[in-house]
XYZ file of C-alpha atoms in Angstrom:
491
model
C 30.310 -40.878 -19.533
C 30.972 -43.296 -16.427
C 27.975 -43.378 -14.143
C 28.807 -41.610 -10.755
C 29.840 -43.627 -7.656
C 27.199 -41.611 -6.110
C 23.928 -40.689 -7.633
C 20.426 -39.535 -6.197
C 17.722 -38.673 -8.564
C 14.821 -36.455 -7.505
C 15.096 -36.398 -4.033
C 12.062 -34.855 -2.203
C 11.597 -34.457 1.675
C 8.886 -32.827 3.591
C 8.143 -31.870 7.580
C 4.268 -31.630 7.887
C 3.291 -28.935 5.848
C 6.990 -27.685 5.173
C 8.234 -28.468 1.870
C 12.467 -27.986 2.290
C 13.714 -29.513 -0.979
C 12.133 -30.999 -3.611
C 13.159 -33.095 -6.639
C 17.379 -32.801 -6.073
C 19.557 -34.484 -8.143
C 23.055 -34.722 -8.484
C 26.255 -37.183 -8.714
C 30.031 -37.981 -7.092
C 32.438 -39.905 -9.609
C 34.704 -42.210 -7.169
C 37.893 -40.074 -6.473
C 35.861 -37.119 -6.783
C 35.575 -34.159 -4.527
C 31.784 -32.168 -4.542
C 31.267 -28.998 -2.821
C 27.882 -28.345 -1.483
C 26.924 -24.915 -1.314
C 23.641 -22.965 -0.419
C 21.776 -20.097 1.565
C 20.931 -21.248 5.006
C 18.249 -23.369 5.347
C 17.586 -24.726 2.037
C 18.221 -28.361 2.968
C 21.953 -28.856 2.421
C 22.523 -30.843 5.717
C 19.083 -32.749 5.683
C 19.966 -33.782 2.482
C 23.251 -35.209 3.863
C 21.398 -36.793 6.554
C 19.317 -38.945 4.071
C 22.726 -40.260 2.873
C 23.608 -41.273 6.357
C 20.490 -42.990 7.464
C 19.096 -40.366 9.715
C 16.679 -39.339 7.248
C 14.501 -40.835 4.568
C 13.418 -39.018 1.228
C 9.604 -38.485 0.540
C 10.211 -39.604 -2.662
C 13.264 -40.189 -5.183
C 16.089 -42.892 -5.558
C 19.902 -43.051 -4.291
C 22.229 -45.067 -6.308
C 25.429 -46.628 -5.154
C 28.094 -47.877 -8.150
C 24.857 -47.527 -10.538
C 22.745 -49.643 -8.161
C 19.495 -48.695 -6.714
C 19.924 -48.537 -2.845
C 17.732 -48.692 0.253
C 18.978 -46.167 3.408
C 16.891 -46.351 6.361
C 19.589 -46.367 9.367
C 23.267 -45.196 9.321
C 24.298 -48.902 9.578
C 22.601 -49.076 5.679
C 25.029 -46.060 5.169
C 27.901 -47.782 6.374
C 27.411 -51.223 4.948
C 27.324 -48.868 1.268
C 30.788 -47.286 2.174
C 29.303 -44.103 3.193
C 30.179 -41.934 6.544
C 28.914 -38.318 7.706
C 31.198 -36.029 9.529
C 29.084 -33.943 11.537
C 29.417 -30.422 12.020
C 28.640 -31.498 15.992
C 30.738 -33.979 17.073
C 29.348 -37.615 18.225
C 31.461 -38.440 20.807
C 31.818 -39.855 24.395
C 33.847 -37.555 26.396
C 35.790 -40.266 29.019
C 36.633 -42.158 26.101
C 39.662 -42.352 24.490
C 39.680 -42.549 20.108
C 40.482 -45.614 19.583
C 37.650 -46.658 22.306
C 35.287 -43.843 20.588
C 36.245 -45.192 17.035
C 35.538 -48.723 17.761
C 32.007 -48.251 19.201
C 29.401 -50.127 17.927
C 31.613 -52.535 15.617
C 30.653 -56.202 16.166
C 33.086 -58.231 17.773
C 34.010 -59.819 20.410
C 33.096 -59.142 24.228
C 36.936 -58.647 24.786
C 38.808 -56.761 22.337
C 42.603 -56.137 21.478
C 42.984 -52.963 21.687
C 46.653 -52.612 20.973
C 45.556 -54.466 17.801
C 42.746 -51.585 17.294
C 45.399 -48.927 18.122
C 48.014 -50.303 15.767
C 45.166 -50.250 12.927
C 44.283 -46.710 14.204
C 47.987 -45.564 13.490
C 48.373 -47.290 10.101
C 45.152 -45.340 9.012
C 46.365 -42.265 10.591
C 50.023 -42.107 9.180
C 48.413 -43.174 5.490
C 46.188 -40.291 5.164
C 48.537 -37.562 7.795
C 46.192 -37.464 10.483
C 47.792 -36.365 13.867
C 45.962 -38.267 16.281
C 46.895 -40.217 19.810
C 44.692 -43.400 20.175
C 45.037 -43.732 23.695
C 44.204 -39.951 24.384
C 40.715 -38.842 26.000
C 38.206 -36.931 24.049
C 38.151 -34.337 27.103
C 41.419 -33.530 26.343
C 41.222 -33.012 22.847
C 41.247 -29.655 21.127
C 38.436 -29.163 18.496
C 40.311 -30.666 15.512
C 41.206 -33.135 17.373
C 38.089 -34.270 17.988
C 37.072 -33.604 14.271
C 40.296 -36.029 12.951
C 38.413 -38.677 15.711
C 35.382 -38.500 13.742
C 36.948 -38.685 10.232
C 39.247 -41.522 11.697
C 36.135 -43.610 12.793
C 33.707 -43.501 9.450
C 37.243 -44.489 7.581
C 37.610 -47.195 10.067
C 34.363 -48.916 8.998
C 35.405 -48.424 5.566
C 33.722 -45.378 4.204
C 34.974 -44.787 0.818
C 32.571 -41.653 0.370
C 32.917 -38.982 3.176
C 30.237 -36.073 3.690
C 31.672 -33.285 5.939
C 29.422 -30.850 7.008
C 30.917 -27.286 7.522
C 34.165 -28.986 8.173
C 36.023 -25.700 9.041
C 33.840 -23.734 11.075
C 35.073 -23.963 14.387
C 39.123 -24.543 13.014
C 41.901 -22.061 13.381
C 43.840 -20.917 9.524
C 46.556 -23.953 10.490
C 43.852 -26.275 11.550
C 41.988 -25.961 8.333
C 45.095 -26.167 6.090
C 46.565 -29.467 7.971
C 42.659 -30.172 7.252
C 42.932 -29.611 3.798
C 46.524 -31.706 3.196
C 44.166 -34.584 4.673
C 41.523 -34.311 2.481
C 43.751 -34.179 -0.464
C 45.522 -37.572 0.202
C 41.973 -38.738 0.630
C 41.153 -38.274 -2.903
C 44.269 -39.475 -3.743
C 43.381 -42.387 -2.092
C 40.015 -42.631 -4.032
C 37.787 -41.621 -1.606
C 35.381 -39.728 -2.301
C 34.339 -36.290 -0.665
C 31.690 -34.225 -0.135
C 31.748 -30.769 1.690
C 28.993 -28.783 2.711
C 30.566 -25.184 3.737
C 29.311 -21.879 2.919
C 32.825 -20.416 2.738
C 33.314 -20.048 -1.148
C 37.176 -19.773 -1.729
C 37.141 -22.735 0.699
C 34.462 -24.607 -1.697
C 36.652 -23.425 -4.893
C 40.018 -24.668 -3.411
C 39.258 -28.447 -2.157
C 36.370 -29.122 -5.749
C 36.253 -30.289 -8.247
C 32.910 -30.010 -8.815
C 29.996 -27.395 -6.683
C 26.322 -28.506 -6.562
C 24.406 -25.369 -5.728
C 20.930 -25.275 -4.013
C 18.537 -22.656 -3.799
C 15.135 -22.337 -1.564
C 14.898 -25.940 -1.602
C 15.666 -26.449 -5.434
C 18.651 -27.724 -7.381
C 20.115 -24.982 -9.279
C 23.047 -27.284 -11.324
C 26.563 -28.085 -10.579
C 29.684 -26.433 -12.286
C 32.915 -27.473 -12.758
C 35.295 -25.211 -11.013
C 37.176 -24.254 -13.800
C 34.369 -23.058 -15.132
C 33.013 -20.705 -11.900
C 34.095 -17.788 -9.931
C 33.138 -16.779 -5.856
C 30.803 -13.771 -7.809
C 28.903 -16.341 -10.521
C 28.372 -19.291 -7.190
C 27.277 -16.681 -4.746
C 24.771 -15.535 -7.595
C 23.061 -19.338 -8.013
C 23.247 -19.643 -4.180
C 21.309 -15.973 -4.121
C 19.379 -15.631 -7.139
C 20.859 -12.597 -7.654
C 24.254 -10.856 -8.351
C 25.464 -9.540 -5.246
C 27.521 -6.250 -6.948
C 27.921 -4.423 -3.314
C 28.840 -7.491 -1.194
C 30.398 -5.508 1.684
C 28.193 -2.154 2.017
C 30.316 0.261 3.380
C 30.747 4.437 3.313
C 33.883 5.201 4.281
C 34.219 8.402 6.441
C 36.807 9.920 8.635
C 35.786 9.368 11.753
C 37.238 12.439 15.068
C 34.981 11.942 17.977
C 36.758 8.996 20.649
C 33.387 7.848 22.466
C 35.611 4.999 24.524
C 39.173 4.658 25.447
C 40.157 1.346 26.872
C 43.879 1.205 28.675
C 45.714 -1.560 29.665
C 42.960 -3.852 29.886
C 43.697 -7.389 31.131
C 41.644 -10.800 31.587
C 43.907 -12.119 33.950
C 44.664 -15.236 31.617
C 45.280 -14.490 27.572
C 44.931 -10.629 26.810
C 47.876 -8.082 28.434
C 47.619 -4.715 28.695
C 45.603 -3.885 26.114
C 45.150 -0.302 24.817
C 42.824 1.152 21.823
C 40.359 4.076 21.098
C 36.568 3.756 19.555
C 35.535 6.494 17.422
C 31.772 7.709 17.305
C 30.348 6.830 14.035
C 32.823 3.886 12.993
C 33.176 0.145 12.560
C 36.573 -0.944 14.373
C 38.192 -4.092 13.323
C 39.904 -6.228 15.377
C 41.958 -9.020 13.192
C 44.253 -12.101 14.509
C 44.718 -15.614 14.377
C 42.533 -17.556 16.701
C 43.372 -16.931 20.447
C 45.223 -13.982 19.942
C 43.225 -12.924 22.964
C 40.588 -10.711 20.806
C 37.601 -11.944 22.372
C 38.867 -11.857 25.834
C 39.335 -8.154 25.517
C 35.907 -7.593 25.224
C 34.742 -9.845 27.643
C 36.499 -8.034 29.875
C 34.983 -4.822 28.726
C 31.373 -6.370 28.765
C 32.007 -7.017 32.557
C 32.292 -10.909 32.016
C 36.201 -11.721 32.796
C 36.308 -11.356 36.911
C 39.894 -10.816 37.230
C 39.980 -7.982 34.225
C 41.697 -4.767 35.349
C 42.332 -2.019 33.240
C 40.524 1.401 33.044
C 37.576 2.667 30.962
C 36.377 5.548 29.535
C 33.377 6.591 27.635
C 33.063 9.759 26.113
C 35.577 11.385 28.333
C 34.737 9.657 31.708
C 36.300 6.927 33.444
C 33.602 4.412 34.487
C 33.507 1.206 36.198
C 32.156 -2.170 34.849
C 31.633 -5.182 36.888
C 29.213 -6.981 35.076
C 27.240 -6.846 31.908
C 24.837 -4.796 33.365
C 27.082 -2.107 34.449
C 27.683 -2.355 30.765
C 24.074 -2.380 29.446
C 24.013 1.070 31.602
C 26.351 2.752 30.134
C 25.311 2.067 26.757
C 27.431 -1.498 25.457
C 26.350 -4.286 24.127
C 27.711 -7.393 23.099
C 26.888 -10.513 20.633
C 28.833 -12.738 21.446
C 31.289 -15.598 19.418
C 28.952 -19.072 19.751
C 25.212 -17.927 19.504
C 24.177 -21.324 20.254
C 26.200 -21.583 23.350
C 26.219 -18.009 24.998
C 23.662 -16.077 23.196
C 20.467 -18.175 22.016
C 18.063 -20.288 23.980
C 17.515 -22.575 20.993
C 14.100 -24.159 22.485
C 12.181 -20.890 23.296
C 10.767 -18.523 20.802
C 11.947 -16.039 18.306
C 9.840 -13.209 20.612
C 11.667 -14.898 23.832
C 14.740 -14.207 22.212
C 14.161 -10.845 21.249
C 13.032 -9.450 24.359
C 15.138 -11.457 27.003
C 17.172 -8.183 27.791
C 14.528 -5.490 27.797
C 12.528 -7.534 30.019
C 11.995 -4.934 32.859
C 10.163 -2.377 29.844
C 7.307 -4.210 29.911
C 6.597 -6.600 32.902
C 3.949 -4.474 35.532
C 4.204 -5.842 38.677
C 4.675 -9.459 38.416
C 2.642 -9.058 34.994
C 4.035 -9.275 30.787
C 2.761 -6.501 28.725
C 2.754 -9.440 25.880
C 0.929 -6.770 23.248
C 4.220 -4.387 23.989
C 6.526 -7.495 23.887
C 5.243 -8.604 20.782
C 5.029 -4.653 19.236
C 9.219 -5.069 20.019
C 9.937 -8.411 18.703
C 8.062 -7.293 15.412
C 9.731 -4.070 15.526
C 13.416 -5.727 15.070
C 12.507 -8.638 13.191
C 11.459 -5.831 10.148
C 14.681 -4.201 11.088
C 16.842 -6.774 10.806
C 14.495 -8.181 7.979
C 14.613 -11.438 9.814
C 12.582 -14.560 8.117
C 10.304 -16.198 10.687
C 6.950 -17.881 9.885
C 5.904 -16.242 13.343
C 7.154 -14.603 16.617
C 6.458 -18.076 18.050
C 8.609 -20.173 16.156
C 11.192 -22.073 18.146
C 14.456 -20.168 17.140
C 16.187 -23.350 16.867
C 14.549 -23.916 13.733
C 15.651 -20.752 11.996
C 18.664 -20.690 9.511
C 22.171 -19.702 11.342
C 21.487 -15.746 9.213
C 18.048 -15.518 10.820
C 19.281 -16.936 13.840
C 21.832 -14.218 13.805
C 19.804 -11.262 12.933
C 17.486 -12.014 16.265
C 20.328 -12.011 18.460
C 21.634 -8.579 17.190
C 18.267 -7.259 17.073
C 18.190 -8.575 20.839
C 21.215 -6.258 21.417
C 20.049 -2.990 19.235
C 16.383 -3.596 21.722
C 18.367 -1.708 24.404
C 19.647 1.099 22.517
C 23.195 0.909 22.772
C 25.375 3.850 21.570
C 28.618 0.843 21.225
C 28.072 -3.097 19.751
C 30.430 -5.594 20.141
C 30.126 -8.055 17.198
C 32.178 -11.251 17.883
C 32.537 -12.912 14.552
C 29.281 -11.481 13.561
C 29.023 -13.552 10.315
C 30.232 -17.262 11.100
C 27.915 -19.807 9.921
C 25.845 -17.364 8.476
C 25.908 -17.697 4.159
C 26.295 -15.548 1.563
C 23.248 -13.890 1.194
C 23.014 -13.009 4.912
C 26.434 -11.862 5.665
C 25.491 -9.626 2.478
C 22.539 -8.349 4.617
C 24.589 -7.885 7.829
C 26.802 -5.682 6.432
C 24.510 -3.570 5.383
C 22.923 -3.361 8.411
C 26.307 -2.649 10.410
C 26.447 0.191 7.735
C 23.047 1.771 8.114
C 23.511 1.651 12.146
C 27.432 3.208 11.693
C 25.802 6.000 10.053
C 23.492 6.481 12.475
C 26.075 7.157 14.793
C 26.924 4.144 16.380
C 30.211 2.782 17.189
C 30.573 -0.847 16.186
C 33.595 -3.352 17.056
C 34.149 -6.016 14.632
C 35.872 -9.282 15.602
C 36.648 -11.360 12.509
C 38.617 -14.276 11.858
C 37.711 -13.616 7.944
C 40.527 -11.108 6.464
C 38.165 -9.993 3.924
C 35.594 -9.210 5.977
C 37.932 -7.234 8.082
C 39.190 -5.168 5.446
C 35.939 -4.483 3.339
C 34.089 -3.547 6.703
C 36.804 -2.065 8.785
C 37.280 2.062 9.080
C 40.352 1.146 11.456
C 41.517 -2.468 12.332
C 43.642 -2.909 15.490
C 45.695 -6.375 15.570
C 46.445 -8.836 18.120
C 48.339 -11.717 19.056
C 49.276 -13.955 21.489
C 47.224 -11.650 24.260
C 48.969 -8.547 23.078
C 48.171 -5.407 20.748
C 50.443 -5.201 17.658
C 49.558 -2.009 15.746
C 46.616 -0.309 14.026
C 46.236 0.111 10.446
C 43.639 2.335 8.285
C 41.216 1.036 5.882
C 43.564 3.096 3.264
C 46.427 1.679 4.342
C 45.290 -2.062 5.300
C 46.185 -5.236 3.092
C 45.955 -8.943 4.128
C 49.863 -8.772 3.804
C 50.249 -6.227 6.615
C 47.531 -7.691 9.003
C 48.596 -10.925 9.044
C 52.308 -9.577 8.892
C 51.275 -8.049 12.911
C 49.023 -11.244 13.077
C 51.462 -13.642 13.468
C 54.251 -12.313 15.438
């Protein structure tokens, strides 16, 4: 058996008194792509980081082309051929690439840059990157700025690539142009690794899947030899058998009727019902104008018009807390961006929007804000080695749970879920779902934005279907296939 390009041996690494992995092994033959799956926060991405300098293992060995290797700075990465994609960009905004790829590089005080450029291209039109040298960063669309980042690690000569959750923030054609890349890559040689916690993605770009568990090395498969059902049960530890918990019921009573509703930019008279009771899908290809709608129901678009009505009667909402009043909530897309303040606590968190139930006076009832915080973290059976721990340092599931616990803290009779489950891994989308089902039955009315077609479908009473700003049809959880949503989809 050839020894891998890329081998580490018992890798162990520890902050204070927080043991996250210990003792992982596993290898990349040159050429070779290597998925990298596992439950959120078990280490994937820290392990990553100890290839690219930014950590450096407790104990264990890295080997390069069977030689024992040294990595205590990403320029030791890069001198060993290997470069880290980050899942947040590195870049300088009022740069252009070619000025962002070069960065760093030793040289001289005056460079050619048409020379750089011309290099740029030749790399670009090799591999089928679409990518302007000379354009800004600032005016860059996310994958744009990804290919940048990809562009500059091959640049310094990377000949193994690490991407961490390389499709998270793309659009379907984004992460198939993506995927065309990555496949002259290997042709090329290189070789890959992906961290991603989206399986079928893992299963179509591998040829091999490491899986880790709570910190451990469970093995790696080939994938010939695995299916989405036997990985998700080494991520888990357990067979997940009901993956999207759902009753199905027919649902009468319409608690909200939205007509015509606008943002004054992307969505166009936009018309749907809510039922009491149900979870409402609403499926299309990224900036169909999904999310828009219910910003503009939330009370966050300015120039939205349109009318609403809940349970009969037409109300106005201005702002989001005309809609906490009459009973909506929303979570929104980016929960690092809109929802979460990453530095404060897991009770912060919680009890940002109930604030006013227990401040007396210019005084915090901190026993009743701690009696809520605890009361949603065992609802939403949220991980957390206390109420004080900085939410920041919580897995994206747990990170997750808190914010919609936030939301269910002021009783809302509807919840707007805006891709509810991105980031978030197996095991905890596994969870959400069943918590959207337990609070469905309960009588609440749920919207369900969802880039994921299977999530739409197995979770979905009704799914309504947008694009380009404007509502295409609505199709029954009976009736619905990925064939006729993403037939409406992408008119």
């Amino acid at each position: 058996m050839a020894v891998p390009y890329l081998q580490v041996d018992n890798l162990t690494k520890s902050f204070g008194d927080l043991v996250l992995f210990e003792n992982i092994s596993f290898g990349i033959a040159e050429g070779q792509r290597v998925g990298l799956i596992a439950k959120n926060g078990s280490g994937k991405t820290t392990l990553m980081n100890m290839l690219s300098g930014i950590y450096f293992p407790d104990e264990g060995e890295v080997y390069v082309d069977g030689k024992e290797v040294t990595i205590r700075s990403p320029k030791d990465s890069f001198a060993l051929g290997i470069g880290m994609i980050h899942q947040h960009f590195k870049l300088i905004n009022i740069l252009t690439a070619a000025e962002n790829i070069i960065l760093g590089l030793p040289g001289k005080e005056k460079l050619n840059m048409k020379q750089v450029e011309k290099e740029i291209r030749k790399l670009t039109e090799q591999y089928g990157f679409d990518l302007n040298p000379s354009q800004k960063i600032y005016d860059m669309s996310v994958s744009q700025k990804q290919t940048v980042e990809i562009v500059k690690v091959l640049y310094r000569g990377a000949d193994i690539l690490i991407l961490d959750e390389p499709t998270a923030v793309l659009t379907p054609q984004e992460t198939e142009k993506l995927f065309a890349v990555l496949r002259n890559m290997r042709k090329a040689g290189k070789s890959i690794i992906i961290i991603t916690h989206k399986l079928n993605e893992v299963l179509e770009l591998s040829d091999r899947v490491a899986v880790l568990r709570k910190g451990k090395y469970i093995g790696t498969v080939d994938i010939k030899d695995t299916t989405p059902e036997k990985l998700s049960a080494m991520m888990v530890g357990r067979e997940l058998t009901n993956y999207y918990t759902r009753d199905f019921e027919e649902h009468e009573e319409v608690i909200m009727r939205c007509e015509g509703i606008s943002d004054g930019e992307l969505a166009e008279n936009v018309s749907f019902e809510l039922r009491k009771g149900e979870i409402l899908g609403f499926a299309g290809l990224v900036g169909a104008g999904r999310s828009e709608v219910m910003k503009s129901i939330f009370g966050l678009m300015p120039k939205s018009t349109g009318d609403i009505y809940l349970e009969g009667k037409k109300v106005t909402i201005n702002s989001p807390i005309d809609a906490m009043k009459n009973g909506i909530a929303l979570v929104p897309e980016n929960r690092k961006l809109e929802g979460l303040y990453l530095v404060q606590s897991v009770r912060f968190n919680s009890t940002i929007e109930v604030l006013n139930e227990f401040i007396k006076g210019i005084f915090v009832d901190n026993s009743k804000e701690r009696e809520i915080t605890q009361e949603y973290i065992d609802k939403m059976a949220t991980k957390t080695p206390s109420q004080e721990q900085a939410i920041g340092n919580l897995s994206g599931g747990n990170q997750q749970k808190v914010l919609i616990g936030r939301w269910l803290a002021t009783h809302p009779k509807i919840l707007i879920l805006d891709e509810p489950t991105r980031g978030v891994d197996v095991g905890a989308k596994s969870e959400i779902y069943a918590i959207m089902n337990k609070l469905a039955k309960q009588g609440m009315s749920i919207i369900m934005i969802s880039s994921e077609l299977p999530e739409i479908l197995g979770m979905s009473d009704r799914i309504y279907i947008m694009a380009h700003g404007k509502m295409r049809g609505c199709i029954s959880h009976k009736e619905a296939t990925q064939e006729s949503v993403m037939m409406l989809a992408a008119e």
